[in-house]
Amino acid sequence: MAQHREEKTELKTFSEEQSSLWLIALGPTIWALHFIACYAATAVVCAKLDRLAEDGWLLRAMIGTATAVALALIAWTGWRSWRQWDFLDDRDHVHHRPVTEHRHEFLGHASFLLACLSFVGVLYVALPAVFVTGCV
Amino acid sequence: MTDTTDHRGRNPGGRNEPRDAAEAHGDAYPPTDAMLDAPVDPDFAKASADRLRAAWKTPTGWRYLSAVNNSEVGAWYSLTAFFFMLCAGVLALLIRVQLAVPENDFLPADTFNQFFTMHGSAMMFLFAVPMFEAISILLLPAFLGARDMPFPRLSAYGYWCFLIGGVFVLGSVLFGVGPSSGWFMYPPLATKSEGMGADIWLLGLSFIEVASIAAAVELIVGALKCRPPGMRINLMPLYAWYVLVVGGMILFAFPPLIAGDFLFELERSFDWPFFDPERGGDPMLWQHLFWIFGHPEVYIIFLPSIAIAAMVIPTAAQRPIFGYSWIVLSAVGTGFLSFGLWAHHMFTTGLPALSLGFFSAASEAVVIPTGVQIFAFLATLMVGRVTWSVPMLYIAGSLAIFTAGGLTGVMLALAPMDWQVHDTYFIVAHLHYTIFGGMVFPVMAGVYYFYPFFTKKQMSPRLGRWAFWLAFAGFNVTFMPMHFAGLMGMPRRVYTYPGDIGWDLPNLISTVGAFVVAAGFLVFAWDLIRPKGRQPYTARNPWGGGTLEWSHDVPDQAWGVRSIPYIESRYPLWDQPKIVERMDAGRYYLPDAEEGKRETLVTTVLDAVPVQCLRVGGPTWITHLAAAFTGGAFIFPTFHWYPPAIVCGVLAVACVIWWLWTGTARPPEKTHKEIGLGLTVPIYVSGPAAPGWWGMWITMLADATAFASLIFGFFYFWTASADFPPDGAAHAASGWVWAGAAALTVSWALTRYARRANRAAQVGIARASLATAAALTALGAGAMLWSAHSAGLDPTSHVYPATVWAILVWTAVHVSAGCIMQLYCLAGSLFGKLTPEYDADLWNVSLYWNFMAATVLVSAAVVDLLPGMI
Amino acid sequence: MRVRLRIRAGVASACALSLGGCTGVQSVLDPAGADAEVLATLFWVLLSGAVVLWLLLNGAFFYVTRMRVRPHSRKIGEAVIIGAGIAFPTVLLAILLSYGLSIMPDQRAPGDGLTVRVTGEQWWWRVEYLPQDGGGPVVSANELRLPVGARTEIKLTAAKVIHSFWVPNLGGKMDMFPGRETRMALEPTRTGVFRGQCAEFCGTSHALMAFPVVVLPPEEFEAWLAKEREDAAAPADAAAERGREVFLAEGCGACHAVRGTPAKGAVGPDLTHVGGRRTIGAGTLPATAEGFGQWLARTDHIKPDVRMPTYRALPEQDLIDLATYLKGLR
C-alpha cells in the first residue's frame, strides 16, 4: 500500500515537473508544427495537385489558415506564460533567488520570451506566401 | 535584494507552495544555517575522507585504462578529438598546397577528393561534436558539484567506440581507400562509387553517431537529475542549459542521419534501390535526411562553444550574467529554429520557390536568438568591470570572426543570393568563419580558462597571445580571399583550376595563410602539452569565478567535491561565503563512502530536491570489450565479411547484457541511506524518479525520431514520384501484418501487466506474463517479416518493396531487442535481481515497450493501410 | 602541318583563345544577364549593410572591454539587449527577407523563345537546342550559344550523378538530377564569351567540367544554329581525309556521332561541329589541332577517370591526321 502511494506521488511530481518544462517548449513547438504544415502543404499540393496550385490561392488559403491558428495558439501560450511570469507584481526579471516562486516565474519568463520569438518566427515563415504565387 | 520570501524557499502565504519531494524530507531539508554551522567531528572527517578517497581512487599502472570516471574519460576524449582535429588540419594543408597555384600536380585528383572528404567528415564527426561531448563530460559534473556522470561506464563505452571508429575512418586515408564523394555523400555518386570508401564512411561514422547519442543521453540526464541539492532550474549554470538544448538537438538531429545511413548501406550492400532513380528511388531523399541532420549539426557545435563564453564572460566582468532568461530563451529558440533550416543547403535543387521561402524565412529568424546571445554578453561586459585576460582575447577574436560569418550567413539565407554563391568558395569562407568564430576560438578560450581547473597549472599567457595572433591573422589571410574567389566563380571541391581567370592570386594568399594558422595551432598544442612539472600549482580559483568547478581542491582529488553542497545562488562561490569551507569540511551531503561504493546524488528535475543516492560504476574492462565487439560489428561489413560481423554483434550484445546485469540496478543491502545533514534518501529507485528511466525515455525519443525518418521516407517517395506504389505492385500480406501487430501489441500489454503484477508481489504471474510476452514477440516479429516474404516482395526490384522491407526489418529488429529485454527481466526475477521492491529494469523495459507498441502499429498501418489509401 | 604532342597539358579556360585578360568571365560581380544583374545588386546592398553592422558590433565590444571598462548602468544593458538584440534585427531581417523573396518569382520566370536541354554527364555537357519553330533538336556538346536579349529556357537533367549548371555572369545555378528534370532561364543582356562550370561535386574530374557560353546577336545566333543543324563538313584535305578513316577504323563512332558519317554513337559528345567550338574536353583544352592531339594522346592524364580510352598507342601520324580531321569539323 505504501509502495503504491509512493509510486503515485512519484508520477504526480513527475507530471507536474513535466508540464512546467513543456510550457517552455510549447511556443517553439507550435512554430515547428506550423513550419511543417506549410512545408508539407506546399510539397503535396505542388507534387500532386498541380492544376489546383496554378493560381496560388489554394496554397495561400492553406498557409493563411495555418498561420492564423498558429498565431492564436502562440498568443495563448504567451498569455499563460505572462501570467506565470507575473512581472507586474514585483517587476522581477532576474529570478536568481533559491525559492519556488523564482523558479516558477523564471519558467514563465523564459516561456514568454520563447512565445514572442515563436510569434515572430511564424510571421516570418508566412511571409513567402505574400511574395510567391503557385509552384514556380 | 528586495525579496520578501525567506532564503530557504518557504514562501509564507505564497501562491506556489512547494508540493514536491521536499515535503517528504520534513525538517531535515533544506538545511538551516544552524545545521551548516555545526562542526564536523574531526575523526569522522578524516576516516570518511579516507573511505571516500579509496572508493574514488583512479586505477594506476596499465589498469589506468580501465578508469571510467568523468575526469579521465573526459580528458582522453578531448585529447583524442584534438588529435583527430590536427590530422584533419594536416589534410587541409595538403589541400591548400595543391590549390596554391593553378594546374598543380602535387596531388592526384582522387587523392585530393579523398582528402577534402576526410577533412570535412573528420572535422565534423571526429572533432566538433565529440569535442562538445568530451568537454561536457569533463566539466558538467564539476559545474553541478557532482562526483561523476550518472552512467560513467556508458561514457567510457562511448569513448572507446569513438576511438576505434575514428582511427578506422581516418586511417583509411593512409591506405588510399578513403571515401571520396564529399562529406555529404550524395547518392547516386556515393552509392555507385567503387571501392569501400563509402562503406567506411557510412559504417564507421554510424558507429560514432551511436556513441554520440549515448553521450547526449547521459549529458541530458546529468543536467536534469544530477544537480546539487537546491540548484533549482533557475539557478543552473548556463552551460547546463546549453547541454540540455544541445543534447536534445542531438537526439532529434542524428537519428535522421542514422536512418539515412541504414537505407544507404542497404542500397550499397544489398542493392535495395532507395536512391536509384531507375528503380523509383530518389537521390533527393538522402539530401533531406542528411541536412535535417546537417544543419542542426552546425548549431550543435556552435551552442556549446557559446556556453563556454557564457562561463568565461561573467568571470571577466566579475558580475552575474546579464539577462539569464534571455540567454535561456536564445539557446532553446536556436535549438528549435535550427531544425527549420535544412533545405537552405538545397536552395539550388529546384524545389518550389514557396518552399525555399519557408527555409529562407527560418534561416533569417534564427539570427534573432543568436543575436540576443551576443548582445546579452555585450550587456554583461557593459554593466560589469572587465578584467582583460587571454581567454577574453580569444573571445574577442571569436566575436570578430563569428559576426563576419554570421553576416555572410544572413546573405546566404536569401535563396537568390545562394543561387549564385552556393557550392563556391564563398561558402567555404562563410562556413569556416562561422565554425572558427563559433567553435574553434571559443573552445581555445575555454582551454585557457579551464586549464587551471583540469590540471591545477597555468598555460603561458605569452604563448597564448602568440598562438592567438598567429591563428587569428592566419585565419583571415586564408579565408577572406576565399569570399572573393567564390564571387569570381570558383566552385568548391575542385582539385585544379585554370590560371587565367583571376583565381590564382586569392588561392596563393589562402595557402600562405593556412600555414600561418597551422603555426598558431602548433604553438597552442605545444603550450597545451609541454611539461609543466616544475610550475607551482595555481590558486584554487585563479580567475575569481563564481561557479562550483572552482571549488575543487588543489591538487585535485578524484572525488571531485569533498561533499555535495546545498546551492542557493547562480554563483555560489560569490554569494555563499562559507560554501567552500563547508564543502571541504565534509559538512554537506555524501561526505562519506561507508560501503566503499561510488555514489552520487540524484535530485528532482525542477527544484533539485534529493531523491536518491545513486551508486555508479567503477573501473571495468567490460566497456572495452563491448566497444571492441560493437566496432567489429560495424567494421567487418565494410569488407563484406558478414559472418565475423554477426559474431561480433552477438558478442557485443552479450557484453552489454553482462555489464548491465552485474553493474546496474542491483538490489542494495539496505533500502535507505543517511547522506548527511540528517537527510535519508533511498538507494534504489525505479520509474520516473530514476536516472535509468530518464535515460531510456530520452534514448527512445531518439529511436522514435529515426523511425519517423523512415516513415518520412515512405511519404517522401509518394510525393516525389508518380508511381509509388507502382500499379499492380505486390503488397505485404495483410493477414500476416496484422497477426504480427496483434501478437506484439499483446506482448506490450503483458509486459506492462508483468510490471504491475510484480509490484503487487504476484511474482509467478509476472514471470508467466514475461515468458508469454517474449514468445509472442518472437512470433510477432516473424509474422511481420513473413508478411513481406510470403507476398513475394523483392526489395531489389523497386523502391516500394524495398521501403516496405526496410520498415518491417527495422520493426522486427527493435522488437527483437525488446524480446531480449523481456527475457532479461524474466531472468532477473528468477535469480533475485528483480523483486517486487526492486523493479527498475521492468519499469525501463515497459517504457521501451510503450514505444514499441507505437512503432508496431505505425509500421502495420503504413505497410498495409496506406498503400490502399494513396 | 606538324602538331607538337608533348607540350604541357593543362586546364584551359573558355577564353583561352581570346585576347587580353580573362578575369571576370566567370564572375558574379560582372553580370551580363538580367538575372545576374539583380543578384549582383542584391549582393552589394547586403555587403554594405554587413560591413556597417560588423564595425558597429565589434566596435561596441572593443569599447566596453578595452576603452571604458567601468560599469555602465543596468538600464543601458537592458536597452542593448532589447533594442539592439531584438527590435532592430527583427525589423531589419523582415525587410531583407521581403527583399529576397520579392526577387524570387522573376528569377524563376519561364523563357520566351528558344529552349535548350542540357544533360550533365561525367564530366561533360550534352546540349540540345529545341527551337520554337520545331525541326527537331540540334545536338551539340560542351558549349552553349545564346541569343542576346531573349530569355532562353534551359531544361536540365543528368545521366548518372548529380551535377549543377552554373553560368555566374548570366544567372544563378540549378542542380541537375538523374531521373528528374529541373529548369531555369537565362536572359543575356550583352554579347560576349563567358564561362560556365559544374558546381556540384560529381566525381574524380569534377574540376574539369566547364563550358564556354557564347552570347551572340540574334541574327548571328540564328545563322549559327542553322549551320549547327547541318551535317558534318567533308574533309578539306588529304590529311583530314586520312584522319576520318582513322576515326572510323578505330571505332570512335561507337561512342561519338559525326552526322553525315557512319559514326552514330551517343555515349560521348556529338562531334559533328566540334572543330567550331572554342574548347574540347568540357572546357579543358583549346579546340586547336594541338588541343585535339593532346587530348587523344593523353586523355586519362588530362582528365582522370574519364571513360574515353587513351589513343597513345596510335602511330603519331595517325594522331596528327585525326586531330586535323576533328579540327576541320567546323
XYZ file of N, CA and C in Angstrom, chain C residues 59 128 142 165 248:
15
model
N 33.051 47.220 -32.750
C 33.447 48.469 -32.113
C 32.889 48.550 -30.706
N 21.252 20.184 -76.245
C 20.312 20.055 -77.367
C 19.483 21.326 -77.483
N 29.139 20.569 -74.808
C 30.250 21.278 -74.167
C 30.393 22.738 -74.563
N 24.368 23.241 -62.956
C 24.601 24.071 -64.133
C 24.725 25.516 -63.680
N 37.056 6.337 -88.145
C 36.093 5.252 -88.324
C 36.729 3.902 -88.035
